Short mmCIF file of C-alpha atoms and ligand atoms in Angstrom, two decimals:
data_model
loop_
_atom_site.label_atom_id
_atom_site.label_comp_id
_atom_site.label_asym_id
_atom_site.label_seq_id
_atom_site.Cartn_x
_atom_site.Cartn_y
_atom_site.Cartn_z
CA UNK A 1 -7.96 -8.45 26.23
CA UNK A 2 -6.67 -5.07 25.41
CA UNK A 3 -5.37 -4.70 22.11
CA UNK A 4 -1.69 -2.99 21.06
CA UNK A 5 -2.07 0.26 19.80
CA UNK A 6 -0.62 -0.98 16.47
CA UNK A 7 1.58 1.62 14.16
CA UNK A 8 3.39 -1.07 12.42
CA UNK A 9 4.40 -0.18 9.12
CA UNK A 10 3.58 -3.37 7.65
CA UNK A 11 2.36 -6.20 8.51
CA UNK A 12 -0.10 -4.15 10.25
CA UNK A 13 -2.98 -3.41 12.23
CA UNK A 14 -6.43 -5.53 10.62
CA UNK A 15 -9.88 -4.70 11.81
CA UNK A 16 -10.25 -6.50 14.68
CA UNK A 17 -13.64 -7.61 13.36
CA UNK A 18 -12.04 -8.84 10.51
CA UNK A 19 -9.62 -10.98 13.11
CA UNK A 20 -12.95 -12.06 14.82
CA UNK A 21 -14.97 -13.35 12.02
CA UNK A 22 -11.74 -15.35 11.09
CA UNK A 23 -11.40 -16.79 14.37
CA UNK A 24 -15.13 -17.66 14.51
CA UNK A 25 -14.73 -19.61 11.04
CA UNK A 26 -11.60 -20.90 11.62
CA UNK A 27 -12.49 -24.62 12.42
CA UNK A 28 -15.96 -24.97 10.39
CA UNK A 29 -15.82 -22.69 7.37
CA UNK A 30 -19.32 -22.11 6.16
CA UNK A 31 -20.62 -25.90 7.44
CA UNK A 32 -18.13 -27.39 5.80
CA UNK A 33 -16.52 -28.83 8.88
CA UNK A 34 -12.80 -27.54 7.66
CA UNK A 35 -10.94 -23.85 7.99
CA UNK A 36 -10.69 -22.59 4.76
CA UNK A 37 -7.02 -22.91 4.77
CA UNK A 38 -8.10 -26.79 4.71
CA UNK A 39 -10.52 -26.75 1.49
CA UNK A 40 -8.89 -27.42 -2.16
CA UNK A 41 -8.63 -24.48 -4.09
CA UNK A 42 -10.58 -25.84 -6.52
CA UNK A 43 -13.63 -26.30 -4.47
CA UNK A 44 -17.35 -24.63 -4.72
CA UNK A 45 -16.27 -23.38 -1.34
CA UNK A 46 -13.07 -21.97 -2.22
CA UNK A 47 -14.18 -20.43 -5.44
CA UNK A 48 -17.22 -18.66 -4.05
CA UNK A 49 -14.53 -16.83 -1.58
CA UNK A 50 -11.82 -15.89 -4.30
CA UNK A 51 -14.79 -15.10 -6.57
CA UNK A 52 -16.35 -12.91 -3.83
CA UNK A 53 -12.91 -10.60 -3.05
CA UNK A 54 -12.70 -10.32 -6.77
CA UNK A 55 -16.75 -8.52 -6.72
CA UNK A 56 -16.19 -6.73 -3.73
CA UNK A 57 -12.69 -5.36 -4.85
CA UNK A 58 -14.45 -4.42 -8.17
CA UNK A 59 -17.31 -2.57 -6.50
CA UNK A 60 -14.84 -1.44 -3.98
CA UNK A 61 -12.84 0.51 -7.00
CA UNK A 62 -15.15 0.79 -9.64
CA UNK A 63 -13.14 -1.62 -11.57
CA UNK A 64 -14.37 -1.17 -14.93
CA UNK A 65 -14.86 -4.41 -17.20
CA UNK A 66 -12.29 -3.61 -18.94
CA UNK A 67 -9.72 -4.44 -16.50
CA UNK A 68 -8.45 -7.80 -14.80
CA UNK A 69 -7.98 -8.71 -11.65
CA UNK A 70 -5.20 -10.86 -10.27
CA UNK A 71 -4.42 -12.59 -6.69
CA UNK A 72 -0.62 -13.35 -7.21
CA UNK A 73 2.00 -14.15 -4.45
CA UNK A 74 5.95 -13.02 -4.13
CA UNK A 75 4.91 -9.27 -2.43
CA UNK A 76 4.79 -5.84 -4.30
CA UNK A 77 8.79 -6.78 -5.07
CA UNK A 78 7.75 -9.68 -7.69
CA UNK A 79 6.06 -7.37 -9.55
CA UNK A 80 8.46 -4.75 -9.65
CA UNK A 81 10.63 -7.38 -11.73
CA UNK A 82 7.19 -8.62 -13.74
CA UNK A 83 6.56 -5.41 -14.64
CA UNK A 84 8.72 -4.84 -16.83
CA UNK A 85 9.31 -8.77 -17.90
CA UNK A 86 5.36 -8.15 -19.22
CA UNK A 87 5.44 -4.42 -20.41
CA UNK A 88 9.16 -2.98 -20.85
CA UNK A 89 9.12 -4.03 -24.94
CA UNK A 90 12.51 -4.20 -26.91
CA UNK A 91 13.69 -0.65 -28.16
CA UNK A 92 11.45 1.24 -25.02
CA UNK A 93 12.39 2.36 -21.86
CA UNK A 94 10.23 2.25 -18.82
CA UNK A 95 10.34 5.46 -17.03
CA UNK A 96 10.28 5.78 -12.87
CA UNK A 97 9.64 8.40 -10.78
CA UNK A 98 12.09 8.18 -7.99
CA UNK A 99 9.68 8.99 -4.47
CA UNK A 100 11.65 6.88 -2.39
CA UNK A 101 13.34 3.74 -1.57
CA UNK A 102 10.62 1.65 -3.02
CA UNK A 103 10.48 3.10 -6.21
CA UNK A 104 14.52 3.01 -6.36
CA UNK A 105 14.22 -0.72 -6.17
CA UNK A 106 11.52 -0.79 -8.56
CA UNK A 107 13.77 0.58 -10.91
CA UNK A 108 16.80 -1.50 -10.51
CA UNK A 109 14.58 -5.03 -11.00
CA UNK A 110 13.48 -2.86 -14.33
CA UNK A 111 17.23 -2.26 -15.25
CA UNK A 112 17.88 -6.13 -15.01
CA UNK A 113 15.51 -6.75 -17.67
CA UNK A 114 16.26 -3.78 -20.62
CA UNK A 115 16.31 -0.21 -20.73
CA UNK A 116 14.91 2.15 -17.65
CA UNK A 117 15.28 5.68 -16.91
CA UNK A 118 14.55 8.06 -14.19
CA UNK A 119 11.94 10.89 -15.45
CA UNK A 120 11.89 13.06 -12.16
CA UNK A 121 12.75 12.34 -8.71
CA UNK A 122 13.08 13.71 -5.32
CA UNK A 123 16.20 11.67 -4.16
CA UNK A 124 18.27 14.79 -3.75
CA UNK A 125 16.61 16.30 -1.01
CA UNK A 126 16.28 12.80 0.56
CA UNK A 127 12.98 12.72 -0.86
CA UNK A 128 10.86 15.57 1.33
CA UNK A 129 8.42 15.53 -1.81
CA UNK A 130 6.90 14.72 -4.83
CA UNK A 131 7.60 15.83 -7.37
CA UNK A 132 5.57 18.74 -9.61
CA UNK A 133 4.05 16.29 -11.99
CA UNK A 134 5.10 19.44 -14.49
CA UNK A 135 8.17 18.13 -14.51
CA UNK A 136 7.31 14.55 -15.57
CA UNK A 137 8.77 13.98 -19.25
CA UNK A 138 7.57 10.78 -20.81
CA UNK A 139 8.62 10.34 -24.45
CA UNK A 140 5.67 9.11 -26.41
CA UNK A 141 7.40 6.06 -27.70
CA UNK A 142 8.12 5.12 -23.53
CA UNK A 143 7.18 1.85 -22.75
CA UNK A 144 5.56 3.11 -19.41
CA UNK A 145 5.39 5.27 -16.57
CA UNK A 146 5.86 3.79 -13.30
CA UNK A 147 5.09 6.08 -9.91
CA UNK A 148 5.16 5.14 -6.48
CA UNK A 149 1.40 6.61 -5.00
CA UNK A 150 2.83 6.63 -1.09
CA UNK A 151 6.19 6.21 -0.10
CA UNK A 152 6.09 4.27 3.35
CA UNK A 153 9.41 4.97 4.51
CA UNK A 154 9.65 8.65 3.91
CA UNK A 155 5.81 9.68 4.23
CA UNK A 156 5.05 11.28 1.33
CA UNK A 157 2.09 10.82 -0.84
CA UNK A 158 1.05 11.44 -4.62
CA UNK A 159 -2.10 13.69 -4.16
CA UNK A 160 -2.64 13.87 -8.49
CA UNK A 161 -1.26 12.39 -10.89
CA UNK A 162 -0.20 12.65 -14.62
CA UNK A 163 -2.98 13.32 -16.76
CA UNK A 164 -2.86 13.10 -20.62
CA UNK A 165 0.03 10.56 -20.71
CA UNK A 166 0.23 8.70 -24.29
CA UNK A 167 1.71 5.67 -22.28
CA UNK A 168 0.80 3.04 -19.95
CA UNK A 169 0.77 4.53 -15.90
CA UNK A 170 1.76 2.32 -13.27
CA UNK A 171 1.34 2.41 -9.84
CA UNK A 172 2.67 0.71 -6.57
CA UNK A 173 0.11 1.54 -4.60
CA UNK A 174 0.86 -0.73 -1.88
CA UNK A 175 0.84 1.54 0.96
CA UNK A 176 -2.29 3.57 0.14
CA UNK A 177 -4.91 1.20 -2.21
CA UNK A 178 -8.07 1.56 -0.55
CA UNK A 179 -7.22 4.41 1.59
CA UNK A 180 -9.52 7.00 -0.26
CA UNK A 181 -11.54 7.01 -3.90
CA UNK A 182 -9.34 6.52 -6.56
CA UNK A 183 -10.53 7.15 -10.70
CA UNK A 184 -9.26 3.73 -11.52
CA UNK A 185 -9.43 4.48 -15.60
CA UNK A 186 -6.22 6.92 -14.80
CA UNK A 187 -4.16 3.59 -14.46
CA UNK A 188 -3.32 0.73 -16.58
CA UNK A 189 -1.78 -0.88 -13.77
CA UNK A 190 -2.26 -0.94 -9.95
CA UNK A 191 -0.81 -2.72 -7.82
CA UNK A 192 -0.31 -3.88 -3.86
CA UNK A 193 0.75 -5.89 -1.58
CA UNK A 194 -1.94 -6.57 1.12
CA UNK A 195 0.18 -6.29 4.17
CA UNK A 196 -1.03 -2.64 4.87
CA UNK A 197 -4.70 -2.01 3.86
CA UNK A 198 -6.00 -4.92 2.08
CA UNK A 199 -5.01 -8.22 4.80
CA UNK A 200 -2.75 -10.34 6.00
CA UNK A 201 1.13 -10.70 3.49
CA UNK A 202 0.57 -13.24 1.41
CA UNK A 203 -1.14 -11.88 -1.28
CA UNK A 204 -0.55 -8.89 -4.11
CA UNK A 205 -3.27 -7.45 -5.91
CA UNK A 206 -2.69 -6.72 -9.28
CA UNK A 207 -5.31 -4.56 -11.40
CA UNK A 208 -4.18 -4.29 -15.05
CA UNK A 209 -5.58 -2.85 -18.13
CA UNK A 210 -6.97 -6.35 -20.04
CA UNK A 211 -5.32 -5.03 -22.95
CA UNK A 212 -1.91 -5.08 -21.57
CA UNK A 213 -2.09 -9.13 -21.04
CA UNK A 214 -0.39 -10.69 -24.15
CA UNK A 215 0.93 -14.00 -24.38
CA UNK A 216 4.57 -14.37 -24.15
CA UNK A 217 6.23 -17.26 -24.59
CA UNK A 218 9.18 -16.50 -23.79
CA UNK A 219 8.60 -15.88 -20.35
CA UNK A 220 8.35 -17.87 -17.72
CA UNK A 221 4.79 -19.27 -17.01
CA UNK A 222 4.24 -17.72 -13.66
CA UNK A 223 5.91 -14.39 -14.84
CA UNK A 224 3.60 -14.06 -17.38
CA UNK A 225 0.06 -11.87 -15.98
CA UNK A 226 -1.52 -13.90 -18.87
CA UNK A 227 -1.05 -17.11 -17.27
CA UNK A 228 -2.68 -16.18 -14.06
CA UNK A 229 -5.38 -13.80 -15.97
CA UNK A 230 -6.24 -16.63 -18.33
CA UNK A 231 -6.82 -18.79 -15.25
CA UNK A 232 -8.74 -16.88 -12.83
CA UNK A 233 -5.59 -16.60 -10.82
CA UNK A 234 -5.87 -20.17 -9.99
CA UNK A 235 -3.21 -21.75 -12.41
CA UNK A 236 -1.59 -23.21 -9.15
CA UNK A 237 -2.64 -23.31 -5.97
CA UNK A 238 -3.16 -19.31 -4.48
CA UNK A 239 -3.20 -17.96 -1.04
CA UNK A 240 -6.49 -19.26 -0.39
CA UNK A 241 -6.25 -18.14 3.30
CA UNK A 242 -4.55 -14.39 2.35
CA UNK A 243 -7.46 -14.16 -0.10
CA UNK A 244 -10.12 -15.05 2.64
CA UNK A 245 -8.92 -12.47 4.60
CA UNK A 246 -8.88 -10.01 1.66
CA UNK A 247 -12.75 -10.97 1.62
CA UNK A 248 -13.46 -10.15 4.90
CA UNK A 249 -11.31 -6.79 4.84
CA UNK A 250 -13.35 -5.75 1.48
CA UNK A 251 -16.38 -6.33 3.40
CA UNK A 252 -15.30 -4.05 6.54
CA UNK A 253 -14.43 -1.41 4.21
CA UNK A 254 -17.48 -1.57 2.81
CA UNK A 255 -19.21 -1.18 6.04
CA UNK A 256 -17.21 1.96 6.85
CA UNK A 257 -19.06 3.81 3.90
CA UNK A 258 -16.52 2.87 1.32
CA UNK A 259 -13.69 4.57 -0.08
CA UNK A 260 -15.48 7.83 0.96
CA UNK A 261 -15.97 6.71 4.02
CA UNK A 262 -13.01 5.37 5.36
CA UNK A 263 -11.00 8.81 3.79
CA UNK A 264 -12.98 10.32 6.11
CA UNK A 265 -12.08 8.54 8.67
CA UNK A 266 -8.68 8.82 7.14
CA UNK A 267 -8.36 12.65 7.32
CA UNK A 268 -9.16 13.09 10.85
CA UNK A 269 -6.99 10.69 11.79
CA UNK A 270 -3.72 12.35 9.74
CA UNK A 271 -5.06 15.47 10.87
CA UNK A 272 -5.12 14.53 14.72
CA UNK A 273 -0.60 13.76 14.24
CA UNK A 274 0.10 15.97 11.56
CA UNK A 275 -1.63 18.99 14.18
CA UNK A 276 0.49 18.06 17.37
CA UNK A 277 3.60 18.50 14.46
CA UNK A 278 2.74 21.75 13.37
CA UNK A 279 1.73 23.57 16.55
CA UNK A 280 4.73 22.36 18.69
CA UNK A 281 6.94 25.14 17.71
CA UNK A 282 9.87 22.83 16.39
CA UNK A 283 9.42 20.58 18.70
CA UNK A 284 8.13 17.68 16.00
CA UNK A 285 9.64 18.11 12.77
CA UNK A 286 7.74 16.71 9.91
CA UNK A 287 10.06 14.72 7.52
CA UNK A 288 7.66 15.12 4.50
CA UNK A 289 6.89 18.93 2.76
CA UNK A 290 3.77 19.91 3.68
CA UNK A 291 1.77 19.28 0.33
CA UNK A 292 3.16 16.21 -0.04
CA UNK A 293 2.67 14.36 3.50
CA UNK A 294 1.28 10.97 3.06
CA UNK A 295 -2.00 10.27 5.31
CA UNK A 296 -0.84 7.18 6.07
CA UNK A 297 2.82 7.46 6.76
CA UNK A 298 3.19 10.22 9.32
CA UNK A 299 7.07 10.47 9.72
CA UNK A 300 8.72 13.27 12.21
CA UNK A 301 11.90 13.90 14.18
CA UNK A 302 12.66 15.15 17.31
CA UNK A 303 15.85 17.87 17.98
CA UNK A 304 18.30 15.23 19.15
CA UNK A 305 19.04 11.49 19.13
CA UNK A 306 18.91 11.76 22.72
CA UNK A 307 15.23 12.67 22.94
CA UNK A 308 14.12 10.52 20.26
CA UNK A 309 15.08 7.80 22.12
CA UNK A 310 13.64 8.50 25.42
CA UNK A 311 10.20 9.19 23.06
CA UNK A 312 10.06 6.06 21.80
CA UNK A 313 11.18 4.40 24.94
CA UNK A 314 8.08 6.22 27.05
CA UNK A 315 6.11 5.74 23.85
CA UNK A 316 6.95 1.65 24.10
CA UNK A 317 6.16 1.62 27.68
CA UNK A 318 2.79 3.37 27.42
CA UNK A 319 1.66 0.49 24.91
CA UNK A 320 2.64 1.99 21.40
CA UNK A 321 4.06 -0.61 18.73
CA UNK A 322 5.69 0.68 15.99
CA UNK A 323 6.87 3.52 16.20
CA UNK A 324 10.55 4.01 15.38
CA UNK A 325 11.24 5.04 11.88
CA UNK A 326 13.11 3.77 9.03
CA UNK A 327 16.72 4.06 9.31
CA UNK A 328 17.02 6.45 6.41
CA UNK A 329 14.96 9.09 7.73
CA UNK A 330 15.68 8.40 11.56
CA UNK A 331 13.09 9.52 13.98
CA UNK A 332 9.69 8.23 14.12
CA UNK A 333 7.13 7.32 11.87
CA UNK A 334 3.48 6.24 12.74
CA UNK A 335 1.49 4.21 9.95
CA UNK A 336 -1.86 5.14 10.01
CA UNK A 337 -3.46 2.38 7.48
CA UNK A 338 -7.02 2.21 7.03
CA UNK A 339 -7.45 -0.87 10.05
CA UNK A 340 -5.86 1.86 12.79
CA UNK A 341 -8.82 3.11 15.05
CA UNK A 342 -8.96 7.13 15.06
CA UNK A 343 -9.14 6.26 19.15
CA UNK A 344 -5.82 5.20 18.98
CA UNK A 345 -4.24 7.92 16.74
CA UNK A 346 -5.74 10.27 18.85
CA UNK A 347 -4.26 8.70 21.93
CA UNK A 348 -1.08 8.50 20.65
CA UNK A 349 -1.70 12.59 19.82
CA UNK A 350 -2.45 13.07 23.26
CA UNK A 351 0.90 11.23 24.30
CA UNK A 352 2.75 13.36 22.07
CA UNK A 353 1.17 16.81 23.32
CA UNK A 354 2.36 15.46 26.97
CA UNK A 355 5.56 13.98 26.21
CA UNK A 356 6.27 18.04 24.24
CA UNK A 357 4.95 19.78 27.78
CA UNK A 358 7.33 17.60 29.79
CA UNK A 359 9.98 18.04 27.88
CA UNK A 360 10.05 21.33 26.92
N1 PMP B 1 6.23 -0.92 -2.35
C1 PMP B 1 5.92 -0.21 -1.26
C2 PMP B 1 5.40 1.18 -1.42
C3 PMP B 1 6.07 -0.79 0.01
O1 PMP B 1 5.76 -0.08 1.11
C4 PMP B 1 6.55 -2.10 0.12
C5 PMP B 1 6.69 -2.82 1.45
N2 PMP B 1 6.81 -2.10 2.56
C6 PMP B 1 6.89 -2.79 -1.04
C7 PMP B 1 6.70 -2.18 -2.26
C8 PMP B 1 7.44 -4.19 -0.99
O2 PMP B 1 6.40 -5.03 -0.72
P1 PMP B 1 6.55 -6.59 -0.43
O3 PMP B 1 7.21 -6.71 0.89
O4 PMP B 1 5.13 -7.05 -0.45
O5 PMP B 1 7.36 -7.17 -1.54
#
């Protein structure tokens, strides 16, 4: 069976070792003679799994102790109303930096629960870039700072961030965790939802700052990250099969060399697209400014509506999934998560180069 060359933007592409090992367990999970979507969560079984993405996420990161891990469920968009529910304190304002759509809605779920503000943002230009984080103003009495590391709809990506800051940072990084080493001590919170690098939707990583979890009563239990941190993320029943998947992901990732590893892999593989763009004389038009294009967004226009269409049309019929591109950027956009082979980036390179010399 050949398999789709897979530029989804999410749910995406997962190593199809990962897919393989899955489908080998799927009946008799480790001799127990059930999947593991079959064994209680509160099982030996189970545990040793959730336990196990937990270790390998933490060695993964270098997760320092002082730092929880959560497996939580309701996508990257839960959190972007928990958030603030758990950090955005009476008399503070939470403070976004506007990247893109994502971090637009991150900031209205804020506004719904007090007082949020826009420190810098890139909306204007319909968000080319990031931002110079010079002009990032965070009072010191701000509840937090909240940035968006890659924005998957207009391919741009954070390539430093705020140093210094006298309040929390937070960052969706759920287009980008995993994609290359990260210095996990400049966050207080990270999180993700799997769907792109870390597995299957189903399941969002959160990584928060231990000092950050306070009881609140107030809240509701499962908005409160102290109700799932105070219960190994297993105060009800979690995405036991999500979470297996996680485990096997970690594991691949691990085999590719780690973080360092796979952003090798990672660079050639931006490289290969962002190349064809830049030495077709106009014919490709990145969407993102140079400096800030995302390596794992890749979004470009053609000169007309006309030929866009015919390039995804060939592109469709030559086996390429994936490829049109949000509606507010138009064009094309090719996701290039950690789980997409460099074979098939660079075929879909080579398809570009031909579709420019027959066109042009
Ligand atoms: N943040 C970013 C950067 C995203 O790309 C997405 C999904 N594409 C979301 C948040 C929303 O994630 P979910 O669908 O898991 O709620």
């Amino acid at each position: 069976m050949k398999r789709a060359y897979n530029f989804n933007a999410g749910p995406a592409a997962l190593p199809e070792e990962v897919l393989q090992e899955a489908q080998n367990s799927l009946l008799n999970f480790n001799n127990t003679g059930m999947s593991v979507m079959e064994l209680s969560h509160r099982s030996k079984d189970y545990e040793a799994v959730h336990n196990e993405a937990k270790a390998l996420l933490t060695s993964l990161l270098s997760i320092p102790e002082d730092y929880e891990i959560l497996f939580l469920q309701g996508g990257a968009s839960l959190q972007f109303s928990m958030i603030p529910m758990n950090l955005l304190q009476e008399n503070k304002v939470g403070y976004y930096a506007l990247t893109g759509a994502w971090s637009e809605k991150a900031l209205k779920e804020a506004s719904k629960i007090g007082e949020a503000a826009v420190t810098v943002s890139s909306k204007e230009s319909n968000y080319t870039y990031i931002p110079d984080l010079k002009e990032i103003k965070v009072p010191e009495d701000a509840a937090y700072l909240h940035v968006t590391s890659n924005n998957t709809i207009f391919g741009t990506q954070w390539h430093a961030y705020p140093e210094g800051l006298t309040v929390p940072l937070i960052a969706d990084m759920s287009s980008d965790i995993l994609s290359t080493p990260i210095d996990v001590k400049q966050f207080d919170v990270i999180y993700a939802g799997a769907q792109k690098n870390l597995g299957p939707s189903g399941v969002t990583v959160v990584i928060i700052k231990k000092e950050l979890i306070k009881a609140n009563s107030s809240l509701p239990t499962m908005m409160s990250y102290e109700t799932h941190a105070s219960n190994n993320s297993l105060f009800n029943t979690p995405p036991t099969f999500a979470i297996y998947l996680l485990s096997l992901v970690l594991k691949w990732v691990e085999k590719q060399g780690g973080l360092e590893g796979i952003a090798a892999i990672n660079d050639k593989k931006a490289k290969a697209l962002y190349d064809v763009i830049d030495n077709s004389n106009g014919f490709y038009k990145g969407h993102a400014e140079k400096d800030s294009r995302s390596k794992m967004n890749v979004t470009f226009t053609l000169q007309s509506d006309e030929i866009t269409k015919d390039f995804l049309q060939q592109a469709k019929e030559a086996g390429f999934v994936g490829l049109n591109g949000h509606r507010s950027v138009g064009g094309c956009r090719a996701s290039i998560y950690n789980a997409v082979p460099l074979e098939h980036v660079q075929a879909l390179a080579s398809f570009m180069e031909n579709f420019q010399q027959k066109n042009s």
